[in-house]
Coordinates of C-alpha atoms and ligand atoms in Angstrom, one line a residue:
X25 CA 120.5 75.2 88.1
X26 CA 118.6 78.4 88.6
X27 CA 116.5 78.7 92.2
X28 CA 113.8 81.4 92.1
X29 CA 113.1 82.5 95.7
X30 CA 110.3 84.7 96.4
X31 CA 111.2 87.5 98.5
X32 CA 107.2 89.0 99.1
X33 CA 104.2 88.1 98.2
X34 CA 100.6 88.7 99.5
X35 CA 100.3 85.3 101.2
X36 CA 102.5 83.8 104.6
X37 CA 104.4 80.0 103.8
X38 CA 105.9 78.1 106.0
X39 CA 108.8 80.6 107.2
X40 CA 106.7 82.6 109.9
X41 CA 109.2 85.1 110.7
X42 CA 109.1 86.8 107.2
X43 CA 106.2 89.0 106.4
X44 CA 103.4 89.0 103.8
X45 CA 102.1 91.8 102.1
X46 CA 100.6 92.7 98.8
X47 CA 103.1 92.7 96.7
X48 CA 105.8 90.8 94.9
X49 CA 109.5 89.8 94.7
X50 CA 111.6 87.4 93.2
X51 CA 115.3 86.9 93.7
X52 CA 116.5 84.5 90.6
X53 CA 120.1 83.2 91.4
X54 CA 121.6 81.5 88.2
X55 CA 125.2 81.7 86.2
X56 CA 126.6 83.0 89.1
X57 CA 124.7 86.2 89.2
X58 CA 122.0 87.1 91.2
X59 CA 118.7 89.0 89.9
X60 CA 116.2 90.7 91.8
X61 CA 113.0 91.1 89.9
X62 CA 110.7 93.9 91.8
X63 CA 111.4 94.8 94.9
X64 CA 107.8 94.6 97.0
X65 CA 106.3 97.4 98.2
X66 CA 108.5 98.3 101.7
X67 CA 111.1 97.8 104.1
X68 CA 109.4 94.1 104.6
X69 CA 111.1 93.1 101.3
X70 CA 114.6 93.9 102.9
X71 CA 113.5 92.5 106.3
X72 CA 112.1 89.2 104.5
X73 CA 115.8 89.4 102.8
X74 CA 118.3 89.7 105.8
X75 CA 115.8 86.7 107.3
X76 CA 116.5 84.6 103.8
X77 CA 120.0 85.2 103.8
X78 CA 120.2 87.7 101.1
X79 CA 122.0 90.9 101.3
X80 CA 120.8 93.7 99.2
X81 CA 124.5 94.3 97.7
X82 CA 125.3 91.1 96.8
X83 CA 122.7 91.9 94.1
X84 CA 124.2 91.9 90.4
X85 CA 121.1 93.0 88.5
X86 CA 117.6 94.7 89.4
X87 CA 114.5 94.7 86.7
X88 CA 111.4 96.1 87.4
X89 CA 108.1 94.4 86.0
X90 CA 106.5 98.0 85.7
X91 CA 106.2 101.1 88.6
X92 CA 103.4 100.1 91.0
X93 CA 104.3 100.6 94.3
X94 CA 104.1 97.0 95.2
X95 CA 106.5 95.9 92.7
X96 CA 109.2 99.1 92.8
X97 CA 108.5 101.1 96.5
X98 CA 110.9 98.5 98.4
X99 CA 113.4 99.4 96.7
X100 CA 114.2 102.5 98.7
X101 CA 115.0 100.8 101.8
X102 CA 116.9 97.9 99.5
X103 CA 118.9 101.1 98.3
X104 CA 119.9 102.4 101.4
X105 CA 120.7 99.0 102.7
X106 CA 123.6 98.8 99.6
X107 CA 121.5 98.0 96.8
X108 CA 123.9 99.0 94.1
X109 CA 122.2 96.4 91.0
X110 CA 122.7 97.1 86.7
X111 CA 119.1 98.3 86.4
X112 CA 116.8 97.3 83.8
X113 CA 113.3 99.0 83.4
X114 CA 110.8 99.5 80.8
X115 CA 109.5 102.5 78.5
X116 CA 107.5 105.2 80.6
X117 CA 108.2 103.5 83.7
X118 CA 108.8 107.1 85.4
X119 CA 105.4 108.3 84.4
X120 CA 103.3 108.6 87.3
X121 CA 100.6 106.0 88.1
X122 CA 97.6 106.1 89.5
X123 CA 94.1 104.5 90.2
X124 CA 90.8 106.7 88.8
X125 CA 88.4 106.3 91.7
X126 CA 85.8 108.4 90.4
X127 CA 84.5 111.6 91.2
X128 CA 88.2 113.6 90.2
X129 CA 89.6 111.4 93.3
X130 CA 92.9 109.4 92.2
X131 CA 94.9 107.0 93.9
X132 CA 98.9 107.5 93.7
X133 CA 100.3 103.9 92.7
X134 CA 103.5 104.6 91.1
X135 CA 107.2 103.7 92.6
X136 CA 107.8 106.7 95.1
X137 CA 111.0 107.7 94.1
X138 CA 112.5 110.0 91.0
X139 CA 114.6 108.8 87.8
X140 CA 117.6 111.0 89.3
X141 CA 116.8 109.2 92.8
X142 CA 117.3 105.1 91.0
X143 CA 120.0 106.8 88.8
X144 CA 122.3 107.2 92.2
X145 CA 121.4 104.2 93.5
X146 CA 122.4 101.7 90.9
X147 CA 125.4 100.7 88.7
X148 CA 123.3 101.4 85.6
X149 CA 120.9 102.2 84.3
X150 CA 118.9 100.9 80.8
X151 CA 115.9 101.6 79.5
X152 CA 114.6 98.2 77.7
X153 CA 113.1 98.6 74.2
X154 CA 112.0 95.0 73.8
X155 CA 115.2 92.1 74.6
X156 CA 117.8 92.2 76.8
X157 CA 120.0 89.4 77.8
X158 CA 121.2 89.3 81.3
X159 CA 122.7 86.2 81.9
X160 CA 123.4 82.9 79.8
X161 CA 120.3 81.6 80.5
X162 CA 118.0 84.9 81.7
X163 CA 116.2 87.3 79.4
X164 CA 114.1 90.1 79.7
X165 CA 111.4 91.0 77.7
X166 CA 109.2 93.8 77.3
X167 CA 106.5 95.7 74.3
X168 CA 103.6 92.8 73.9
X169 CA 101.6 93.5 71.2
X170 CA 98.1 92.9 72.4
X171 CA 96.6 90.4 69.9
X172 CA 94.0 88.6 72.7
X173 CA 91.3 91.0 72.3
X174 CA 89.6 90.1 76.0
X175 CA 92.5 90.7 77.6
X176 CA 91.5 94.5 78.4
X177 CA 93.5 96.4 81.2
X178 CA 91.4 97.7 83.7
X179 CA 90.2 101.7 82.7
X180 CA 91.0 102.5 86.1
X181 CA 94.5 102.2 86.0
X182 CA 96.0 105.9 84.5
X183 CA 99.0 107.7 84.2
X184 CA 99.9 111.3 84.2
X185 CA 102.0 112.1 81.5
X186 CA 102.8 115.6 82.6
X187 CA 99.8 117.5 80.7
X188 CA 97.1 115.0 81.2
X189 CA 95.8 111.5 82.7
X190 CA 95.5 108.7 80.0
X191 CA 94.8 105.1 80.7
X192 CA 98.0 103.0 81.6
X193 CA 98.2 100.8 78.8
X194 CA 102.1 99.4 81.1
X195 CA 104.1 99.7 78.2
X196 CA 106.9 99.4 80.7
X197 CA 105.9 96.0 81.8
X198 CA 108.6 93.2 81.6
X199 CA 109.2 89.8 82.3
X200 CA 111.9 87.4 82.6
X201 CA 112.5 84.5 80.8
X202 CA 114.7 81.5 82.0
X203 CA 115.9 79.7 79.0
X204 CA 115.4 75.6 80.1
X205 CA 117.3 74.6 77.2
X206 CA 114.6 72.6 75.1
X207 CA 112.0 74.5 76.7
X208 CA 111.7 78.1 79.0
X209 CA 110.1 79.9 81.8
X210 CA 108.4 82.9 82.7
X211 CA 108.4 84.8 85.7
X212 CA 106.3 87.5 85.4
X213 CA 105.2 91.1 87.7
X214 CA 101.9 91.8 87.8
X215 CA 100.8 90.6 83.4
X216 CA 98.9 93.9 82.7
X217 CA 99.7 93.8 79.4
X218 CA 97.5 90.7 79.6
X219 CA 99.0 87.3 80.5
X220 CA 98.3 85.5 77.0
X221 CA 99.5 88.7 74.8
X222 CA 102.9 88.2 76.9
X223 CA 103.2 84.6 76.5
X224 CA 102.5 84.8 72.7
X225 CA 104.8 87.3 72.1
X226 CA 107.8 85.5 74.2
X227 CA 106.9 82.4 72.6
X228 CA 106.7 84.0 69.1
X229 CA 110.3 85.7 69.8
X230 CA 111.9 82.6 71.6
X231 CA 110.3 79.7 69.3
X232 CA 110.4 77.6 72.6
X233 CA 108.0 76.0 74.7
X234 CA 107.0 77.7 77.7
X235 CA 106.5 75.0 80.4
X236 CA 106.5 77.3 83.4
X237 CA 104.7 80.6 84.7
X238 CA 105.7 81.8 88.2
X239 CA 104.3 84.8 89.5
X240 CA 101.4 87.5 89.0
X241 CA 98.7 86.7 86.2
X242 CA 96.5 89.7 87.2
X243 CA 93.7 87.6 86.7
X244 CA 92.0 88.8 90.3
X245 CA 89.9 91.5 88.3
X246 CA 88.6 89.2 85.5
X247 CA 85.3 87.8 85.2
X248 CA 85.1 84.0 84.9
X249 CA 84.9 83.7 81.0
X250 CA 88.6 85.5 81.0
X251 CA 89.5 83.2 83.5
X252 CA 88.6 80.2 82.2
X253 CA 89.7 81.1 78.6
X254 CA 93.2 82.1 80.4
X255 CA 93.5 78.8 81.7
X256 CA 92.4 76.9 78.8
X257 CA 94.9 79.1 76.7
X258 CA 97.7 78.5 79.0
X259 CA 97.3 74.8 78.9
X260 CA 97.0 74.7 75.3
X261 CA 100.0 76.5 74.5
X262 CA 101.8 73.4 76.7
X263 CA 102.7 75.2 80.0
X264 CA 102.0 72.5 82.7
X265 CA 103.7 73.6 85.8
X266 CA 102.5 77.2 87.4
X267 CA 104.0 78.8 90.1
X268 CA 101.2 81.4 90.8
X269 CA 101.2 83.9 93.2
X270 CA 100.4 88.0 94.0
X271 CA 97.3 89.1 91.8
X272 CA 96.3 86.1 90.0
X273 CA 93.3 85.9 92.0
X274 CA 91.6 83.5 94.3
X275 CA 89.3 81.5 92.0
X276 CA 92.3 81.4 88.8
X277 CA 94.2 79.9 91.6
X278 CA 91.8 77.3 92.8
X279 CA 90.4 76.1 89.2
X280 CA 94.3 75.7 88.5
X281 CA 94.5 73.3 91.8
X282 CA 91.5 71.4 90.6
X283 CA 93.2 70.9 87.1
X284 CA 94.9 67.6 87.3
X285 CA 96.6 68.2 83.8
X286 CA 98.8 71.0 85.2
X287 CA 101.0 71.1 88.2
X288 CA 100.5 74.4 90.7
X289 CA 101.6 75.9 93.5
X290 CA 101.2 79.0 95.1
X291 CA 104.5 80.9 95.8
X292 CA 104.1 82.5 98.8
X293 CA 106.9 84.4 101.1
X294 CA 110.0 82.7 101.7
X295 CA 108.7 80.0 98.9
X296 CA 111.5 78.6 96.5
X297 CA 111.8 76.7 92.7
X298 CA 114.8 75.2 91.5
X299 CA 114.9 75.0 87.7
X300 CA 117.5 73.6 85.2
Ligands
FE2_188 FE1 101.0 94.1 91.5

């Protein structure tokens, strides 16, 4: 059995102690180990954790879906609170990120702390190249070749690579996959890659079904053709049961709830799935 428990997100469930802010966190508990995937974008991540029961150092493993602040920032105050995780992140993850917001302004959103800083504050430290088993039944993945051609990341996501801005193409982006068995999950950051090159690509590697998505599709900046072709993409490849959440966007969400072919429900804070 493998409960996925969502530590932040943008939206407030039915715990109304914990806090909601943009932002995302999953703690996956499973073969005895426990994985935290992102860590939010604050101290409300750890506050939301104490609350859930979870102490930061009973953590075995950390991966990072990519550097935004809202998936990698709360892991200073996880750090200082004993967060001591093997870390996993992806290629280029320590270039800095930002938002072009026109007229030479930019918008910092990378994680807020240096390689040598996450270096003293975990157990390890491994750069993923493309698969990387963490536990019997957890996977990461990372480098999606980018074969649906209207999946385009936003131009306004950049990075400065030390002599000049280029567009963020998140080569460090990652997800996890849950191996089901016959068939598999995926819990995913924020999809910049693009939601349907991921999914191809773990389903190409895994030659399973995917029956599950849980987390952020990044579909709140596309228009409604991407939206709709997502969907129809999604179902088609067999996934039926969608545990949405963070950036998918308001109207990806709420044509999903009017599907009645697929099951969905947003995973706000506090917000838990038990898979096996
Ligand atoms: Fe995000």
């Amino acid at each position: 059995m493998i409960r996925i428990l969502t530590l932040m997100e943008n939206r407030m469930g039915e715990h109304k102690g914990l806090t909601a802010e943009h932002g995302l966190s999953f703690l996956i508990e499973g073969d005895g180990k426990r994985i935290l995937f992102d860590c939010g974008s604050g101290e409300n991540t750890l506050k939301n954790a104490v609350k859930l029961n979870v102490d930061p150092a009973s953590v075995d493993i950390l991966a990072f879906s990519h550097s935004h602040y809202d998936h990698a920032a709360g892991f200073l105050s996880l750090a200082e609170q004993g967060l001591r995780a093997e870390t996993y992140i992806g290629e280029g993850f320590f270039q800095e990120k930002y938002a072009d917001c026109g007229q030479g302004k930019y918008t910092y959103l990378g994680c807020g702390f240096s390689e040598a800083y996450l270096r003293d504050h975990v157990s390890s430290l491994t750069v993923n190249q493309g698969t990387v088993r963490l536990t019997d039944h957890c996977v990461l993945e990372t480098s999606f070749p980018r074969v649906h051609a209207f999946e385009q990341v936003p131009s306004r996501f950049v990075k400065w690579d030390g002599k000049e801005m280029a567009q963020d193409l998140f080569e460090d982006e990652q997800c996890l996959v849950l191996d089901l068995g016959e068939e598999i999950a995926v819990v995913v950051g924020c999809s910049h890659p693009g939601i349907l090159n991921m999914l191809s690509e773990v389903r190409r590697r895994w030659q399973k079904p995917i029956c599950a998505v849980l987390g952020g599709t990044h579909l709140v900046e596309a228009d409604e053709e991407r939206t709709r072709q997502t969907i129809r993409e999604m179902k088609a490849m067999g996934i039926r049961n969608l545990g949405l959440n963070h950036c998918s966007g308001a109207q990806a969400e709420e044509w999903i709830d009017q599907d009645e072919t697929v099951i969905h429900t947003h995973l706000s804070v506090g917000a838990c799935m038990f898979m096996e």
